[in-house]
mmCIF file with all atom_site columns, C-alpha atoms in Angstrom:
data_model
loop_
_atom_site.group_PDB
_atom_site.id
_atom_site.type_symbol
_atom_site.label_atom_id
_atom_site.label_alt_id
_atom_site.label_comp_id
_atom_site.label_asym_id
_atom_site.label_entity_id
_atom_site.label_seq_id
_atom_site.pdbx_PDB_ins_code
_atom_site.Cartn_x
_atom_site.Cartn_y
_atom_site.Cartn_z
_atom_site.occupancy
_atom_site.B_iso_or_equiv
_atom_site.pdbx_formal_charge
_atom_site.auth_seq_id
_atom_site.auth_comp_id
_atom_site.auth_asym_id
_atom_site.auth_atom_id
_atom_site.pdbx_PDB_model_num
ATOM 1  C CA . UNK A 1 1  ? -135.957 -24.843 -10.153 1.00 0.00 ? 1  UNK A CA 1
ATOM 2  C CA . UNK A 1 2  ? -134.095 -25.282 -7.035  1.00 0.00 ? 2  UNK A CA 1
ATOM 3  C CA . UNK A 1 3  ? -130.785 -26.813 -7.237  1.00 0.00 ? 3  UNK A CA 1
ATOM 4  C CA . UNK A 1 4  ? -131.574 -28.689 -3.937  1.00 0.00 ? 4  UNK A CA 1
ATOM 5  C CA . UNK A 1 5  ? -134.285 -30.699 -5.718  1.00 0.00 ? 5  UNK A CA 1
ATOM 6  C CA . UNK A 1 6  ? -131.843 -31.458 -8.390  1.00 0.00 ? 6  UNK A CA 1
ATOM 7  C CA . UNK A 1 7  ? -129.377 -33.049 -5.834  1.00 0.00 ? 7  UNK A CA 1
ATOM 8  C CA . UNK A 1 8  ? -128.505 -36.677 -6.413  1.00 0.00 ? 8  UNK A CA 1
ATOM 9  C CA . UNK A 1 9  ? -127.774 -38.252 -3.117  1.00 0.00 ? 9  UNK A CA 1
ATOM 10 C CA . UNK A 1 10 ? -124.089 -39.809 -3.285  1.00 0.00 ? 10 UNK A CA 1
ATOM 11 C CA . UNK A 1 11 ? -123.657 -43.162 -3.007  1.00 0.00 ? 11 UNK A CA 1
ATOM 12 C CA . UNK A 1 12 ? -121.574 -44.780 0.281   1.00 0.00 ? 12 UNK A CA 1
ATOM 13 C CA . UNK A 1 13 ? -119.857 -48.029 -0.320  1.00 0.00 ? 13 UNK A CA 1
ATOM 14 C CA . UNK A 1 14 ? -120.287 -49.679 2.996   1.00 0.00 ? 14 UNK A CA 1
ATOM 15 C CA . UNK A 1 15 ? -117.446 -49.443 5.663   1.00 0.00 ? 15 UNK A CA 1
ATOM 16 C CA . UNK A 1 16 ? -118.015 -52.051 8.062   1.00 0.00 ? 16 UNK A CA 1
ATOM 17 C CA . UNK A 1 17 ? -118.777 -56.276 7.525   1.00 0.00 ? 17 UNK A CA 1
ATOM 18 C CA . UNK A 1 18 ? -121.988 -55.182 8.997   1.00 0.00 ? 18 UNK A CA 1
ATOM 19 C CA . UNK A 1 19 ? -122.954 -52.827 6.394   1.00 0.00 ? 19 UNK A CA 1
ATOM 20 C CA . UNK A 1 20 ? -122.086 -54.900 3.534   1.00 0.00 ? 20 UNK A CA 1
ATOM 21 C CA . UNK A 1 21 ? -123.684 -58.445 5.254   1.00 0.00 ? 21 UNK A CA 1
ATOM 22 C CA . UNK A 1 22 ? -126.507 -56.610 6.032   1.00 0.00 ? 22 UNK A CA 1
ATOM 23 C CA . UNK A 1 23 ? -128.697 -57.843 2.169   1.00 0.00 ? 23 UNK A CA 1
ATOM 24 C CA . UNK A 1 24 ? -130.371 -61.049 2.300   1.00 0.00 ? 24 UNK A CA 1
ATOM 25 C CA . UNK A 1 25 ? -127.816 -62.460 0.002   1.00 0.00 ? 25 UNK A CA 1
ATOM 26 C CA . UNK A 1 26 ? -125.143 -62.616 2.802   1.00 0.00 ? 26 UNK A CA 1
ATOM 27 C CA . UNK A 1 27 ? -125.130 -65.229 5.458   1.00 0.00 ? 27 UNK A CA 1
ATOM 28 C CA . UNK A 1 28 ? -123.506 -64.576 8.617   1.00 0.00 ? 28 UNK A CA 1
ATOM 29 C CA . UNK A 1 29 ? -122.366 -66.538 11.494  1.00 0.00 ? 29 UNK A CA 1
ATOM 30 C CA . UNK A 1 30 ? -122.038 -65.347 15.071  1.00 0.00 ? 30 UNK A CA 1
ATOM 31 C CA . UNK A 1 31 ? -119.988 -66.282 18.269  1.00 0.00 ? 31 UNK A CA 1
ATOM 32 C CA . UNK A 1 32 ? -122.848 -67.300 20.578  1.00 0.00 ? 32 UNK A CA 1
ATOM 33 C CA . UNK A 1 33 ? -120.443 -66.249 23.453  1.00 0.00 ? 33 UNK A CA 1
ATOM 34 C CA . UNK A 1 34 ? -119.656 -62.531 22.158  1.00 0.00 ? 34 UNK A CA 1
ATOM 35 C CA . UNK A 1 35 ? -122.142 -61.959 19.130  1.00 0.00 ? 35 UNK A CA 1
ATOM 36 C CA . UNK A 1 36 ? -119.299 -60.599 17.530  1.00 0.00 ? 36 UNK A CA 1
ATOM 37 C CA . UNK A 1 37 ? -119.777 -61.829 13.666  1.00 0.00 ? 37 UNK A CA 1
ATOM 38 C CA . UNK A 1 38 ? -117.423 -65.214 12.606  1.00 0.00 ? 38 UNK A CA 1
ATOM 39 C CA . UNK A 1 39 ? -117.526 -65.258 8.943   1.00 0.00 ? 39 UNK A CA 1
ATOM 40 C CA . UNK A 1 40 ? -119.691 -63.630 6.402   1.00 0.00 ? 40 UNK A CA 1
ATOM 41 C CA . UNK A 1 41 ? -120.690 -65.216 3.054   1.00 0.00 ? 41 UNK A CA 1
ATOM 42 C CA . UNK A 1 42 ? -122.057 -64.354 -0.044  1.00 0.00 ? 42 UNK A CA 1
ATOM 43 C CA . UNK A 1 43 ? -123.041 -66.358 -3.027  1.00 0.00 ? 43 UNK A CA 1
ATOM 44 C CA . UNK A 1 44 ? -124.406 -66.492 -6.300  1.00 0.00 ? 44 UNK A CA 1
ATOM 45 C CA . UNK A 1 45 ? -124.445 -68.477 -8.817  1.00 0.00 ? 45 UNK A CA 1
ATOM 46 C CA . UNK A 1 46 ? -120.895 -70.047 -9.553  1.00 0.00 ? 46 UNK A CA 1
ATOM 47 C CA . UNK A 1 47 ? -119.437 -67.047 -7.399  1.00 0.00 ? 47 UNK A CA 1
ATOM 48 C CA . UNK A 1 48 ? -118.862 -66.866 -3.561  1.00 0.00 ? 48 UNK A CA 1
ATOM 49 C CA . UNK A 1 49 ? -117.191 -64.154 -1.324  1.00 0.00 ? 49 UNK A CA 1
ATOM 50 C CA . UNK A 1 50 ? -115.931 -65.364 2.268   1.00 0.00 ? 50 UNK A CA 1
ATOM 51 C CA . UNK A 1 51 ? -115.087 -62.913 4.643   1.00 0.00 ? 51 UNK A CA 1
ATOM 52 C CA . UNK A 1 52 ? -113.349 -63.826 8.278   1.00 0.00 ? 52 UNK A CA 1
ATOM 53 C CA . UNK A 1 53 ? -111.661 -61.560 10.762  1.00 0.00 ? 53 UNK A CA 1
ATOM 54 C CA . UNK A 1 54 ? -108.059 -61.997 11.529  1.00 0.00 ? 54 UNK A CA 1
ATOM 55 C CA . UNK A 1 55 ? -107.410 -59.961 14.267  1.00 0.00 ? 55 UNK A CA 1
ATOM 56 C CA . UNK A 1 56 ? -108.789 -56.890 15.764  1.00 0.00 ? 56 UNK A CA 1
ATOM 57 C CA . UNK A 1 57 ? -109.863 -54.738 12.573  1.00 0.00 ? 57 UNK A CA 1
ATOM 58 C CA . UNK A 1 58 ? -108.002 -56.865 9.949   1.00 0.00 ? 58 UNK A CA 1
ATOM 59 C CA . UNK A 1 59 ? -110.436 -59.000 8.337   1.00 0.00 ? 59 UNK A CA 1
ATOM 60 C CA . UNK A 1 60 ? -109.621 -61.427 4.817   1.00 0.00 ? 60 UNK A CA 1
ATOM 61 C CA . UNK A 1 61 ? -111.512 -61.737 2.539   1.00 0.00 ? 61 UNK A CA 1
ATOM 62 C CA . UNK A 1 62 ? -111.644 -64.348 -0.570  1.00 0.00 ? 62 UNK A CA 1
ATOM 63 C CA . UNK A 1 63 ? -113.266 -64.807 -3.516  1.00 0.00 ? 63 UNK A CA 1
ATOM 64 C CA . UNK A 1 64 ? -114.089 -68.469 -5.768  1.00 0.00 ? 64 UNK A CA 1
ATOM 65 C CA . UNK A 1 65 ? -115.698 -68.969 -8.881  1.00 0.00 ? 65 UNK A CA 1
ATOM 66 C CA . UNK A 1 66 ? -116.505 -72.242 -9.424  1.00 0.00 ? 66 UNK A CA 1
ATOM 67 C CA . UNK A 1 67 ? -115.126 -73.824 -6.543  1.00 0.00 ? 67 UNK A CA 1
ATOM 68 C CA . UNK A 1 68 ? -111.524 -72.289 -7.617  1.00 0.00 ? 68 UNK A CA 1
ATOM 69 C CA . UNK A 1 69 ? -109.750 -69.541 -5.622  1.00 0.00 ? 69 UNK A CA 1
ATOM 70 C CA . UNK A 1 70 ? -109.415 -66.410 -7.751  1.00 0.00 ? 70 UNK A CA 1
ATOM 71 C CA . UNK A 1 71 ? -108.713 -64.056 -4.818  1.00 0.00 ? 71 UNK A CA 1
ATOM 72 C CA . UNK A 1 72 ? -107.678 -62.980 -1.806  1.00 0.00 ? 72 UNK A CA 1
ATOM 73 C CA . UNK A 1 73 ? -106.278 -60.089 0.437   1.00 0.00 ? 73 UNK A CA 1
ATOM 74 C CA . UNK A 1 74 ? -106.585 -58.867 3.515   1.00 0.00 ? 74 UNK A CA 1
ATOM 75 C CA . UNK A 1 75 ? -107.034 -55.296 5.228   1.00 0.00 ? 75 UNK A CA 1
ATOM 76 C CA . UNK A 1 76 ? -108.764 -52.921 7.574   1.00 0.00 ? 76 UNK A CA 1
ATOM 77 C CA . UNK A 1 77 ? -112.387 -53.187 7.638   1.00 0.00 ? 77 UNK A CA 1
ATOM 78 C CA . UNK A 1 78 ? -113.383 -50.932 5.526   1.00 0.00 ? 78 UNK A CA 1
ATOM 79 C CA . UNK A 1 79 ? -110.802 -51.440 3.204   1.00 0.00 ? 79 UNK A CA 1
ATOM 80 C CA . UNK A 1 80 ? -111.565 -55.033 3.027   1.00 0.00 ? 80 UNK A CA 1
ATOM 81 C CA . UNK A 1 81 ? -115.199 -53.726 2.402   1.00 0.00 ? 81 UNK A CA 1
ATOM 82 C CA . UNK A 1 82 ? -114.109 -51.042 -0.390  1.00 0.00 ? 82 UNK A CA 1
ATOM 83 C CA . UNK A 1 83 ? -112.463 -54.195 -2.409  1.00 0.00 ? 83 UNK A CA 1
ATOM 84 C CA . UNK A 1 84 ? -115.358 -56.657 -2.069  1.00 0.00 ? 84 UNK A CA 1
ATOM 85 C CA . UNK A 1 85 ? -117.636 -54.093 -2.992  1.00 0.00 ? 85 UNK A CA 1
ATOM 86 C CA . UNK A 1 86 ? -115.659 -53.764 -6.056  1.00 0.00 ? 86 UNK A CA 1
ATOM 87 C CA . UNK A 1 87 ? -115.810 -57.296 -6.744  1.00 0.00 ? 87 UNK A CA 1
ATOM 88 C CA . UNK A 1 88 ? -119.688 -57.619 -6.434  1.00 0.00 ? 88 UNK A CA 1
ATOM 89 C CA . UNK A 1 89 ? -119.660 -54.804 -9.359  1.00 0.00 ? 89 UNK A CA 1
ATOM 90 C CA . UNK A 1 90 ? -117.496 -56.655 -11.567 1.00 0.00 ? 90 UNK A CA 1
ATOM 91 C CA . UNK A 1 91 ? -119.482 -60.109 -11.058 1.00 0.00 ? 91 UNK A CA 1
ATOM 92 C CA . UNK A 1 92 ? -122.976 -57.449 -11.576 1.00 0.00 ? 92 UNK A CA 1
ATOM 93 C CA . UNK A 1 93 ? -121.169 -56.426 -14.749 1.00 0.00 ? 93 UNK A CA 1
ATOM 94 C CA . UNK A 1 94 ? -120.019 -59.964 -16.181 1.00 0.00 ? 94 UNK A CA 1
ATOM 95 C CA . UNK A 1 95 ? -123.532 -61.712 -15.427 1.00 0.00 ? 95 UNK A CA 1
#
């Protein structure tokens, strides 16, 4: 058996807002001047992730549960992307 069949393709956590918006959970304004996105959101259930830029390629990002702040931090793009990704495993996990 070939050993290219048996490859497992790796998965890529995303590395840009548009990557990670880009499921039908997320909700994402626009600038209708520049396109350029304004805030990205995600929710479920008691949970929500809001994303904003800062400043050219620093975006924050927070995270509530139940209406309660339980994080925040912000980063480089795809750092910023890295950490909510890790967050949407833990809430995946704990549901």
């Amino acid at each position: 058996m070939s050993t290219e069949n048996n490859t497992v393709r790796q998965w890529r956590a995303p590395k840009t807002v548009a990557e990670l918006a880009a499921g039908p959970a997320w909700t994402v304004e626009r600038s209708a001047t520049t396109g350029q996105w304004s805030t990205a959101e995600w929710r479920h259930g008691s949970w929500q992730i809001g994303l904003t830029p800062v400043r050219h390629g620093v975006v924050a990002a927070m995270l509530w549960s139940q209406d309660k702040l339980v994080e925040h931090t912000r980063g480089g793009e795809a750092t910023i992307c890295a950490k909510v990704t890790g967050w949407l495993e833990e809430i995946a996990r704990t549901a």
